[in-house]
């Protein structure tokens, strides 16, 4: 297995863990836990692939991409009290997943002929889309809209990857640079509890 | 009209009735009733077709597929107090719809070149996707996540259909076998009030 | 810039303003405001393009389509108390956006080979889809289901455009006729506070 596939599967696994934990907290049954694991792990890539016309998505053409969230979901279903206590650790791994996905998504969108700005957006969608679908299915407003600094590091990482590719830098360098920007920013946001700016002034009704 | 189209339209009709009843209970207007009828009847097939790249979906290429949920929606809009009392009957018909859709969806996904496991998943998505979209639009967590034994019979039926096709059994036999597995399991679940397993232990917050 | 692109961008801008105002009222952060602006402005077209297989959507192939909702979102983020007071004005502009989108969407669907009824439906989806996605992401049942007379004018305008095209009338005439039907009906609905019919009788539970 090439390194990139392993990294991809690790990212899916971590995202799937986060989705399954939300499902447990929302009192969903075993099927809800598995679907939220799958949606969170694979949903961002599905959204991107549907929008850039790369269907069927890779995850439907390779059974490993389906078994990883299944395994993550069953693990959480069985051991959720322990895993739930490790949330801070899960968040750190999640930042790695985000960093990988935003870069991989942006590079794939470029491959499919998108220009830089839309390609960077698709990178961000790849990173945050799974979590947004998770929250919709779990009946809550996406946490990514509620102050957590999550999407902006993903967009920044995707932009670095896009600009590096346009400058014809080697792909491995571009990947490392983009992923590092996203990862460091996101880890600092977790560590320092940085929040995204909120609108000021009274909200007229 | 070939038999399969008739069965397909019957499945869409029953799903559309269930969607329209949810809309009435949520105090939606006539348009909400019609949209929920259409989404519930056609949404699972739309999701499958978008993911396996069979767009535009069949329902957009054949006006009968649009008139059936329209008729179901208007029927419920006018006669919902009566139809609502027949819910148990509706549930039984709904099980027939589920059985047909999970098999038809899996066979179509195989036709479009998916391998067995993803094709079975697409069969399940065809069966349960409409109801999930209905619940999202109606502002509630999908009931299919809340203990009702609904998705697993659909997945089982789709798997039987996929395995039978791989064993090169005749399509009519494969269809009957897959649909029967889903139907019997689902009807037993309604009758005996079987529930999907829930996570045990305290949900850490 | 041809006139149609300008009109299209104006429609996206107005829809994006309405999405961003909802985000502010739901206490979302700057990123939520921008995503709701983008989703409301572009979501209807995305849904249509994914369903009729016109991917990647136009908005991902032309950076102006991304900058307009970005600008609208930032404007609302900064000046929302003022803009919120102008809601009635925003609603009138929104009616123009709806009129343009339902016609443009229907004509595009015809171009992609859909027959009249599905093409009219796709026109309606183009007009109302962005607002539906906005409401889903903001955690509320789509307002278009709750009595406001919004979708039916869009469907009527799309149907006029489809029938005019089938009658081989010139495109400019068809566009003006379809958009006028939708616009006048919608403005009258705002002005006279017309509501869509609700189901009558008790909703059985």
Coordinates of C-alpha atoms in Angstrom, one line a residue:
Chain A
X1 CA 0.0 0.0 0.0
X2 CA 1.5 3.3 -1.0
X3 CA 2.0 5.9 1.8
X4 CA -0.7 8.2 0.5
X5 CA -3.4 5.6 0.7
X6 CA -2.4 4.7 4.3
X7 CA -2.6 8.4 5.3
X8 CA -6.0 8.7 3.6
X9 CA -7.3 5.7 5.4
X10 CA -6.0 7.1 8.7
X11 CA -7.8 10.3 8.1
X12 CA -11.0 8.5 7.3
X13 CA -10.6 6.4 10.4
X14 CA -10.2 9.5 12.7
X15 CA -13.1 11.3 11.1
X16 CA -15.3 8.2 11.4
X17 CA -14.4 8.0 15.2
X18 CA -15.6 11.5 15.7
X19 CA -18.9 10.8 13.8
X20 CA -19.6 7.7 15.7
X21 CA -19.0 9.5 19.0
X22 CA -21.6 12.2 18.0
X23 CA -24.1 9.4 17.2
X24 CA -23.6 7.7 20.6
X25 CA -24.2 11.1 22.3
X26 CA -27.4 11.6 20.3
X27 CA -28.7 8.2 21.4
X28 CA -28.7 6.7 17.9
X29 CA -28.8 2.9 17.4
X30 CA -26.0 0.8 15.9
X31 CA -27.0 1.6 12.4
X32 CA -27.0 5.3 13.2
X33 CA -23.5 5.0 14.7
X34 CA -22.3 3.2 11.5
X35 CA -23.9 5.7 9.1
X36 CA -22.5 8.7 11.0
X37 CA -19.1 7.0 11.0
X38 CA -19.3 6.5 7.3
X39 CA -20.7 9.9 6.5
X40 CA -18.1 11.7 8.5
X41 CA -15.2 9.7 7.2
X42 CA -16.3 9.7 3.5
X43 CA -18.8 12.6 3.1
X44 CA -16.3 15.3 2.3
X45 CA -14.8 13.3 -0.5
X46 CA -18.2 12.4 -1.8
X47 CA -19.3 16.0 -2.0
X48 CA -16.1 17.0 -3.8
X49 CA -16.4 14.1 -6.2
X50 CA -20.0 14.8 -7.1
X51 CA -19.2 18.5 -7.6
X52 CA -16.1 18.0 -9.8
X53 CA -17.7 15.1 -11.7
X54 CA -15.3 12.4 -10.4
X55 CA -18.2 9.9 -9.8
X56 CA -18.4 7.2 -8.7
X57 CA -16.4 8.4 -5.7
X58 CA -13.2 6.5 -5.0
X59 CA -14.7 5.1 -1.8
X60 CA -17.2 3.2 -3.9
X61 CA -14.5 1.7 -6.0
X62 CA -12.3 0.4 -3.2
X63 CA -13.7 -1.8 -0.4
X64 CA -10.9 -0.6 2.0
X65 CA -12.5 2.8 2.1
X66 CA -15.8 1.2 3.3
X67 CA -14.3 -1.2 5.8
X68 CA -12.3 1.5 7.7
X69 CA -15.4 3.5 8.8
X70 CA -17.2 0.3 9.5
X71 CA -14.4 -0.8 11.8
X72 CA -14.3 2.7 13.5
X73 CA -18.0 2.6 14.0
X74 CA -18.0 -0.8 15.6
X75 CA -15.1 0.2 17.8
X76 CA -17.0 3.2 19.1
X77 CA -20.2 1.3 19.5
X78 CA -18.4 -1.2 21.8
X79 CA -15.9 1.1 23.6
X80 CA -17.4 4.5 23.5
X81 CA -17.0 5.4 27.2
X82 CA -13.3 5.0 26.9
X83 CA -13.0 6.6 23.5
X84 CA -15.2 9.5 24.6
X85 CA -12.7 10.3 27.4
X86 CA -9.9 10.5 24.8
X87 CA -11.6 13.3 23.0
X88 CA -8.7 15.7 23.2
X89 CA -6.5 13.0 21.6
X90 CA -9.1 12.4 19.0
X91 CA -9.2 16.1 18.2
X92 CA -5.4 16.1 17.6
X93 CA -5.7 13.2 15.2
X94 CA -8.7 14.9 13.6
X95 CA -6.4 17.9 12.9
X96 CA -4.1 15.5 11.0
X97 CA -7.1 14.2 9.0
X98 CA -8.2 17.7 8.2
X99 CA -4.6 18.6 7.0
X100 CA -4.4 15.6 4.8
X101 CA -7.9 15.9 3.3
X102 CA -7.7 19.6 2.5
X103 CA -4.5 19.1 0.5
X104 CA -5.6 15.9 -1.2
X105 CA -8.9 17.4 -2.1
X106 CA -7.4 20.5 -3.6
X107 CA -4.9 18.6 -5.7
X108 CA -7.6 16.3 -7.0
X109 CA -9.8 19.2 -8.0
X110 CA -6.8 20.8 -9.8
X111 CA -6.3 17.4 -11.6
X112 CA -10.0 17.6 -12.7
X113 CA -9.3 21.0 -14.3
X114 CA -10.7 23.4 -11.8
X115 CA -8.9 26.8 -11.5
X116 CA -7.1 27.8 -8.3
X117 CA -9.8 29.5 -6.2
X118 CA -12.5 26.8 -6.8
X119 CA -9.9 24.1 -6.3
X120 CA -8.9 25.5 -2.9
X121 CA -12.6 25.7 -2.0
X122 CA -13.0 22.0 -3.0
X123 CA -10.0 21.2 -0.7
X124 CA -11.8 22.9 2.2
X125 CA -15.0 21.1 1.4
X126 CA -13.2 17.8 1.4
X127 CA -11.8 18.6 4.8
X128 CA -15.0 19.9 6.5
X129 CA -17.8 18.3 4.4
X130 CA -17.9 15.1 6.4
X131 CA -18.3 16.8 9.7
X132 CA -21.0 19.1 8.3
X133 CA -23.0 16.1 7.0
X134 CA -22.5 14.4 10.4
X135 CA -24.0 17.4 12.2
X136 CA -27.0 17.7 9.7
X137 CA -27.8 14.0 10.2
X138 CA -27.4 14.3 14.0
X139 CA -29.9 17.2 14.0
X140 CA -27.5 20.0 15.0
X141 CA -26.2 23.1 13.4
X142 CA -22.7 22.3 12.0
X143 CA -20.1 23.0 14.8
X144 CA -17.8 24.4 12.1
X145 CA -20.2 27.4 12.0
X146 CA -20.2 28.0 15.7
X147 CA -16.9 29.7 16.5
X148 CA -14.5 26.8 16.3
X149 CA -11.5 27.7 14.1
X150 CA -11.7 24.7 11.8
X151 CA -12.6 25.7 8.2
X152 CA -10.1 28.6 7.9
X153 CA -7.0 26.4 8.5
X154 CA -8.4 23.9 6.0
X155 CA -8.8 26.7 3.4
X156 CA -5.4 28.1 4.1
X157 CA -3.8 24.6 3.7
X158 CA -5.7 24.0 0.5
X159 CA -4.6 27.4 -0.9
X160 CA -0.9 26.7 -0.1
X161 CA -1.2 23.4 -2.0
X162 CA -2.9 25.1 -4.9
X163 CA -0.4 27.9 -5.2
X164 CA 2.6 25.6 -4.8
X165 CA 1.2 23.4 -7.6
X166 CA 0.8 26.5 -9.8
X167 CA 4.4 27.4 -9.1
X168 CA 5.3 23.9 -10.3
X169 CA 6.9 22.8 -7.1
X170 CA 7.3 19.1 -6.6
X171 CA 4.0 17.4 -5.3
X172 CA 5.6 16.0 -2.2
X173 CA 6.8 19.4 -1.1
X174 CA 3.4 21.0 -1.9
X175 CA 1.6 18.4 0.1
X176 CA 3.9 18.8 3.1
X177 CA 3.7 22.6 3.0
X178 CA -0.1 22.7 2.7
X179 CA -0.7 20.1 5.3
X180 CA 1.7 21.7 7.7
X181 CA 0.0 25.1 7.5
X182 CA -3.4 23.6 8.2
X183 CA -2.1 21.3 10.9
X184 CA -0.1 23.9 12.9
X185 CA -2.9 26.5 12.7
X186 CA -5.5 24.0 13.8
X187 CA -3.4 22.6 16.6
X188 CA -2.7 26.1 17.9
X189 CA -6.4 26.9 17.7
X190 CA -7.2 23.8 19.8
X191 CA -4.4 24.6 22.3
X192 CA -5.0 28.3 22.7
X193 CA -8.8 27.9 22.2
X194 CA -8.9 30.4 19.4
X195 CA -12.4 31.3 18.1
X196 CA -13.6 32.5 14.7
X197 CA -14.9 36.1 14.8
X198 CA -18.6 36.6 15.5
X199 CA -20.8 39.3 14.1
X200 CA -21.0 42.3 16.4
X201 CA -24.0 44.5 17.2
X202 CA -27.6 43.4 17.8
X203 CA -29.1 40.9 15.3
X204 CA -32.2 42.5 14.0
X205 CA -35.2 40.0 13.9
Chain B
X1 CA -46.1 -1.2 -19.0
X2 CA -43.7 -3.9 -17.9
X3 CA -44.2 -5.4 -14.5
X4 CA -41.0 -3.9 -13.1
X5 CA -42.0 -0.3 -13.9
X6 CA -45.4 -0.9 -12.2
X7 CA -43.7 -2.3 -9.1
X8 CA -41.3 0.7 -9.1
X9 CA -44.2 3.1 -9.3
X10 CA -46.0 1.3 -6.5
X11 CA -42.9 1.6 -4.3
X12 CA -42.6 5.3 -5.1
X13 CA -46.3 5.8 -4.3
X14 CA -46.1 4.2 -0.9
X15 CA -43.0 6.1 0.1
X16 CA -44.5 9.3 -1.1
X17 CA -47.6 8.7 1.1
X18 CA -45.3 8.3 4.1
X19 CA -43.5 11.5 3.3
X20 CA -46.7 13.5 2.9
X21 CA -48.0 12.2 6.2
X22 CA -44.9 13.5 8.0
X23 CA -45.3 16.9 6.3
X24 CA -48.9 17.2 7.5
X25 CA -47.9 16.3 11.0
X26 CA -45.2 19.0 10.9
X27 CA -47.7 21.6 9.8
X28 CA -46.2 22.2 6.4
X29 CA -48.2 23.8 3.6
X30 CA -49.4 22.2 0.4
X31 CA -46.0 22.7 -1.2
X32 CA -44.2 21.2 1.7
X33 CA -46.5 18.2 1.5
X34 CA -45.8 17.8 -2.2
X35 CA -42.0 18.2 -1.8
X36 CA -41.8 15.7 1.0
X37 CA -43.9 13.3 -1.1
X38 CA -41.5 13.7 -4.0
X39 CA -38.4 13.6 -1.9
X40 CA -39.4 10.5 0.0
X41 CA -40.5 8.7 -3.1
X42 CA -37.7 9.6 -5.4
X43 CA -34.8 10.7 -3.1
X44 CA -33.2 7.3 -2.6
X45 CA -32.9 6.8 -6.3
X46 CA -31.6 10.3 -6.9
X47 CA -28.9 9.8 -4.3
X48 CA -27.9 6.5 -5.9
X49 CA -27.9 7.9 -9.4
X50 CA -25.8 10.9 -8.5
X51 CA -23.2 8.7 -6.7
X52 CA -22.9 6.1 -9.5
X53 CA -23.0 8.7 -12.2
X54 CA -26.3 7.7 -13.7
X55 CA -27.5 11.3 -14.1
X56 CA -29.9 12.6 -15.0
X57 CA -31.9 10.2 -12.7
X58 CA -34.5 8.1 -14.4
X59 CA -37.2 10.0 -12.6
X60 CA -36.3 13.2 -14.5
X61 CA -36.5 11.3 -17.8
X62 CA -40.0 9.8 -17.4
X63 CA -42.9 12.0 -16.4
X64 CA -44.8 9.0 -14.7
X65 CA -42.1 9.1 -12.0
X66 CA -43.1 12.7 -11.2
X67 CA -46.8 12.3 -11.4
X68 CA -47.0 9.4 -8.9
X69 CA -45.6 11.3 -5.9
X70 CA -47.7 14.4 -7.0
X71 CA -50.8 12.3 -6.9
X72 CA -49.8 10.7 -3.6
X73 CA -49.1 14.2 -2.1
X74 CA -52.5 15.6 -3.2
X75 CA -54.3 12.5 -1.9
X76 CA -52.7 12.9 1.6
X77 CA -53.3 16.7 1.5
X78 CA -57.0 16.1 1.0
X79 CA -57.6 12.9 3.0
X80 CA -54.8 12.8 5.6
X81 CA -57.0 12.2 8.7
X82 CA -58.2 8.9 7.1
X83 CA -54.8 7.9 5.7
X84 CA -53.1 8.7 9.0
X85 CA -55.3 6.2 10.7
X86 CA -54.1 3.5 8.2
X87 CA -50.5 4.0 9.3
X88 CA -50.0 0.3 10.1
X89 CA -51.2 -0.6 6.6
X90 CA -49.0 2.1 5.1
X91 CA -46.1 0.5 7.0
X92 CA -46.7 -2.9 5.5
X93 CA -46.9 -1.4 2.0
X94 CA -43.7 0.6 2.8
X95 CA -42.0 -2.7 3.5
X96 CA -42.8 -3.8 0.0
X97 CA -41.4 -0.6 -1.3
X98 CA -38.2 -1.1 0.7
X99 CA -37.8 -4.6 -0.6
X100 CA -38.2 -3.6 -4.2
X101 CA -36.0 -0.6 -4.0
X102 CA -33.0 -2.2 -2.2
X103 CA -32.9 -5.0 -4.9
X104 CA -33.5 -2.6 -7.9
X105 CA -30.9 -0.2 -6.5
X106 CA -28.2 -2.9 -6.0
X107 CA -28.8 -4.4 -9.5
X108 CA -28.5 -0.9 -11.1
X109 CA -25.3 -0.2 -9.2
X110 CA -23.8 -3.5 -10.4
X111 CA -24.9 -2.6 -14.0
X112 CA -22.9 0.6 -13.6
X113 CA -19.8 -1.3 -12.7
X114 CA -19.6 -1.1 -8.9
X115 CA -18.2 -4.1 -7.1
X116 CA -20.3 -6.2 -4.7
X117 CA -19.9 -4.4 -1.4
X118 CA -20.5 -0.9 -2.7
X119 CA -23.3 -2.1 -4.9
X120 CA -25.1 -3.6 -1.9
X121 CA -24.6 -0.3 0.0
X122 CA -26.1 1.6 -3.0
X123 CA -29.1 -0.8 -2.8
X124 CA -29.6 0.1 0.9
X125 CA -29.2 3.8 0.1
X126 CA -31.9 3.5 -2.6
X127 CA -34.2 1.9 0.0
X128 CA -33.6 4.2 2.9
X129 CA -32.3 7.5 1.3
X130 CA -35.8 8.9 0.6
X131 CA -36.9 8.5 4.2
X132 CA -33.6 10.1 5.4
X133 CA -34.1 13.1 3.2
X134 CA -37.7 13.4 4.3
X135 CA -36.6 13.5 7.9
X136 CA -33.9 16.1 7.3
X137 CA -36.3 18.4 5.5
X138 CA -38.9 17.9 8.2
X139 CA -36.4 18.9 10.8
X140 CA -36.0 15.6 12.7
X141 CA -33.2 13.1 13.1
X142 CA -33.8 10.3 10.6
X143 CA -36.0 7.6 12.2
X144 CA -33.9 5.0 10.6
X145 CA -31.2 5.9 13.2
X146 CA -33.5 5.6 16.2
X147 CA -33.9 2.0 16.9
X148 CA -36.3 1.0 14.1
X149 CA -35.1 -2.1 12.3
X150 CA -35.3 -0.8 8.8
X151 CA -31.9 -0.3 7.2
X152 CA -30.4 -3.8 8.0
X153 CA -33.2 -5.7 6.2
X154 CA -32.6 -3.5 3.2
X155 CA -28.9 -4.1 3.3
X156 CA -29.5 -7.9 3.7
X157 CA -31.9 -7.9 0.7
X158 CA -29.4 -6.0 -1.4
X159 CA -26.6 -8.3 -0.5
X160 CA -28.6 -11.4 -1.5
X161 CA -29.3 -9.8 -4.8
X162 CA -25.7 -8.9 -5.4
X163 CA -24.4 -12.4 -4.4
X164 CA -27.1 -14.1 -6.6
X165 CA -26.1 -11.9 -9.5
X166 CA -22.4 -12.8 -9.0
X167 CA -23.4 -16.5 -9.0
X168 CA -25.0 -15.9 -12.3
X169 CA -28.5 -16.9 -11.2
X170 CA -31.4 -15.6 -13.4
X171 CA -32.3 -12.0 -12.6
X172 CA -36.0 -12.8 -11.8
X173 CA -34.9 -15.4 -9.2
X174 CA -32.3 -13.0 -7.7
X175 CA -34.9 -10.2 -7.5
X176 CA -37.4 -12.4 -5.7
X177 CA -34.9 -13.9 -3.3
X178 CA -33.4 -10.5 -2.4
X179 CA -36.8 -8.8 -2.0
X180 CA -38.2 -11.7 0.0
X181 CA -35.3 -11.6 2.5
X182 CA -35.8 -7.8 3.0
X183 CA -39.6 -8.1 3.1
X184 CA -39.9 -11.0 5.6
X185 CA -37.3 -9.5 7.9
X186 CA -38.9 -6.1 7.9
X187 CA -42.4 -7.4 8.4
X188 CA -41.3 -9.5 11.3
X189 CA -39.6 -6.4 12.8
X190 CA -42.9 -4.5 12.5
X191 CA -44.9 -7.3 13.9
X192 CA -42.6 -8.3 16.8
X193 CA -41.5 -4.7 17.4
X194 CA -37.8 -5.6 17.0
X195 CA -35.3 -2.8 17.6
X196 CA -31.8 -2.3 16.4
X197 CA -29.2 -2.5 19.2
X198 CA -28.3 0.7 21.1
X199 CA -24.9 1.5 22.5
X200 CA -24.6 0.5 26.2
X201 CA -22.9 2.3 29.0
X202 CA -22.9 6.0 29.8
X203 CA -22.4 8.4 26.9
X204 CA -19.5 10.6 27.9
X205 CA -20.1 14.3 27.2
Chain C
X1 CA -20.0 41.3 -19.5
X2 CA -23.1 40.2 -21.2
X3 CA -26.4 41.2 -19.6
X4 CA -27.4 37.7 -18.6
X5 CA -24.3 37.2 -16.5
X6 CA -24.8 40.5 -14.8
X7 CA -28.4 39.5 -14.0
X8 CA -27.2 36.2 -12.8
X9 CA -24.7 37.7 -10.5
X10 CA -27.3 40.2 -9.1
X11 CA -29.5 37.2 -8.3
X12 CA -26.7 35.4 -6.5
X13 CA -25.9 38.6 -4.6
X14 CA -29.4 39.1 -3.3
X15 CA -29.8 35.4 -2.3
X16 CA -26.4 35.5 -0.6
X17 CA -27.5 38.6 1.4
X18 CA -30.6 36.7 2.6
X19 CA -28.5 33.6 3.6
X20 CA -26.0 35.7 5.5
X21 CA -28.7 37.5 7.4
X22 CA -30.1 34.1 8.6
X23 CA -26.6 33.1 9.7
X24 CA -26.3 36.3 11.8
X25 CA -29.6 35.7 13.4
X26 CA -28.6 32.1 14.3
X27 CA -25.4 33.4 16.0
X28 CA -23.0 31.8 13.5
X29 CA -19.4 32.9 13.2
X30 CA -17.9 34.6 10.2
X31 CA -17.3 31.4 8.5
X32 CA -20.9 30.3 9.0
X33 CA -22.0 33.7 7.5
X34 CA -19.9 33.2 4.4
X35 CA -20.9 29.5 3.9
X36 CA -24.6 30.4 4.3
X37 CA -24.1 33.3 1.8
X38 CA -22.4 31.0 -0.7
X39 CA -24.9 28.1 -0.2
X40 CA -27.9 30.3 -0.6
X41 CA -26.5 32.1 -3.6
X42 CA -25.2 29.1 -5.4
X43 CA -26.9 26.1 -3.9
X44 CA -29.9 26.0 -6.3
X45 CA -27.7 26.0 -9.3
X46 CA -25.4 23.3 -7.8
X47 CA -28.4 21.0 -7.1
X48 CA -29.7 21.5 -10.7
X49 CA -26.2 21.0 -12.2
X50 CA -25.6 17.8 -10.2
X51 CA -29.0 16.4 -11.2
X52 CA -28.8 17.2 -14.9
X53 CA -25.1 16.1 -15.1
X54 CA -23.8 19.6 -15.9
X55 CA -20.8 19.2 -13.5
X56 CA -18.6 20.9 -12.5
X57 CA -21.2 23.6 -11.9
X58 CA -20.7 26.9 -13.6
X59 CA -19.9 28.6 -10.3
X60 CA -16.8 26.4 -9.9
X61 CA -15.6 27.4 -13.4
X62 CA -15.8 31.2 -13.0
X63 CA -14.3 33.0 -10.0
X64 CA -16.8 35.8 -10.3
X65 CA -19.5 33.4 -9.1
X66 CA -17.5 32.8 -5.9
X67 CA -16.5 36.4 -5.2
X68 CA -20.1 37.7 -5.3
X69 CA -21.4 35.7 -2.3
X70 CA -18.1 36.3 -0.5
X71 CA -18.6 40.0 -0.9
X72 CA -22.3 39.8 0.1
X73 CA -21.3 37.7 3.2
X74 CA -18.7 40.2 4.3
X75 CA -21.0 43.1 3.8
X76 CA -23.7 41.5 6.0
X77 CA -21.1 40.4 8.6
X78 CA -20.0 44.1 8.9
X79 CA -23.3 46.0 8.4
X80 CA -26.0 43.5 9.4
X81 CA -28.0 45.8 11.8
X82 CA -28.6 48.1 8.8
X83 CA -29.2 45.4 6.3
X84 CA -31.5 43.5 8.6
X85 CA -33.8 46.6 8.8
X86 CA -34.0 46.7 5.0
X87 CA -35.5 43.2 4.9
X88 CA -38.6 44.2 3.0
X89 CA -36.3 45.7 0.3
X90 CA -34.2 42.6 0.4
X91 CA -37.4 40.5 -0.2
X92 CA -38.3 42.5 -3.3
X93 CA -34.8 42.0 -4.7
X94 CA -35.0 38.4 -3.8
X95 CA -38.2 38.1 -5.9
X96 CA -36.1 39.4 -8.9
X97 CA -33.5 36.7 -8.1
X98 CA -36.2 34.0 -7.9
X99 CA -37.7 35.1 -11.3
X100 CA -34.3 35.1 -13.0
X101 CA -33.2 31.8 -11.5
X102 CA -36.4 29.8 -12.2
X103 CA -36.3 30.8 -15.9
X104 CA -32.5 30.3 -16.4
X105 CA -32.6 27.0 -14.6
X106 CA -35.5 25.7 -16.7
X107 CA -33.8 26.8 -20.0
X108 CA -30.5 25.1 -19.0
X109 CA -32.3 21.9 -18.1
X110 CA -34.0 21.9 -21.6
X111 CA -30.6 22.5 -23.1
X112 CA -29.4 19.3 -21.4
X113 CA -32.2 17.3 -22.9
X114 CA -34.8 17.1 -20.2
X115 CA -38.4 17.0 -21.2
X116 CA -40.8 19.8 -20.3
X117 CA -42.1 18.7 -16.9
X118 CA -38.8 17.8 -15.4
X119 CA -37.2 20.9 -16.9
X120 CA -39.8 23.1 -15.2
X121 CA -39.1 21.3 -11.9
X122 CA -35.4 21.9 -12.3
X123 CA -36.2 25.6 -12.9
X124 CA -38.1 25.7 -9.6
X125 CA -35.2 23.8 -7.8
X126 CA -32.8 26.4 -9.2
X127 CA -34.9 29.2 -7.7
X128 CA -35.7 27.7 -4.3
X129 CA -32.8 25.2 -3.7
X130 CA -30.4 27.7 -2.3
X131 CA -32.9 28.8 0.3
X132 CA -33.7 25.3 1.3
X133 CA -30.1 24.4 1.8
X134 CA -29.6 27.6 3.8
X135 CA -32.4 26.6 6.1
X136 CA -31.1 23.0 6.5
X137 CA -27.7 24.3 7.5
X138 CA -29.2 26.9 9.8
X139 CA -31.1 24.1 11.6
X140 CA -34.7 25.1 10.7
X141 CA -37.4 23.7 8.5
X142 CA -37.3 25.4 5.1
X143 CA -39.5 28.5 5.2
X144 CA -40.6 27.6 1.7
X145 CA -42.6 24.8 3.3
X146 CA -44.3 27.0 5.9
X147 CA -47.0 28.9 4.1
X148 CA -45.0 31.5 2.3
X149 CA -46.0 31.6 -1.4
X150 CA -42.6 31.2 -2.9
X151 CA -42.2 27.9 -4.8
X152 CA -45.4 28.1 -6.8
X153 CA -44.6 31.4 -8.5
X154 CA -41.1 29.9 -9.3
X155 CA -42.7 26.8 -10.8
X156 CA -45.2 28.9 -12.8
X157 CA -42.4 31.1 -14.2
X158 CA -40.4 28.0 -15.2
X159 CA -43.4 26.4 -16.9
X160 CA -44.0 29.5 -18.9
X161 CA -40.4 29.5 -20.0
X162 CA -40.5 25.8 -20.9
X163 CA -43.8 26.1 -22.9
X164 CA -42.6 29.2 -24.7
X165 CA -39.4 27.4 -25.7
X166 CA -41.4 24.4 -27.0
X167 CA -43.5 26.8 -29.0
X168 CA -40.2 28.0 -30.5
X169 CA -40.7 31.6 -29.4
X170 CA -37.5 33.7 -29.3
X171 CA -35.4 33.2 -26.1
X172 CA -35.5 36.8 -25.0
X173 CA -39.3 36.8 -25.1
X174 CA -39.6 33.5 -23.3
X175 CA -37.2 34.8 -20.6
X176 CA -39.1 38.0 -20.1
X177 CA -42.5 36.2 -20.0
X178 CA -41.4 33.5 -17.6
X179 CA -39.6 35.9 -15.3
X180 CA -42.5 38.4 -15.3
X181 CA -45.1 35.7 -14.3
X182 CA -42.9 34.6 -11.4
X183 CA -42.0 38.2 -10.3
X184 CA -45.5 39.6 -10.4
X185 CA -47.0 36.7 -8.6
X186 CA -44.3 36.7 -5.9
X187 CA -44.5 40.5 -5.4
X188 CA -48.3 40.3 -5.1
X189 CA -47.8 37.5 -2.5
X190 CA -45.4 39.7 -0.5
X191 CA -47.6 42.8 -0.8
X192 CA -51.0 41.0 0.0
X193 CA -49.4 38.5 2.4
X194 CA -50.8 35.6 0.4
X195 CA -50.2 32.2 2.0
X196 CA -50.0 28.7 0.5
X197 CA -52.9 26.4 1.5
X198 CA -52.5 24.3 4.6
X199 CA -53.9 20.9 5.2
X200 CA -57.2 21.0 7.0
X201 CA -58.6 18.7 9.7
X202 CA -56.8 17.2 12.6
X203 CA -53.3 15.7 12.0
X204 CA -53.4 12.2 13.3
X205 CA -50.3 11.3 15.3

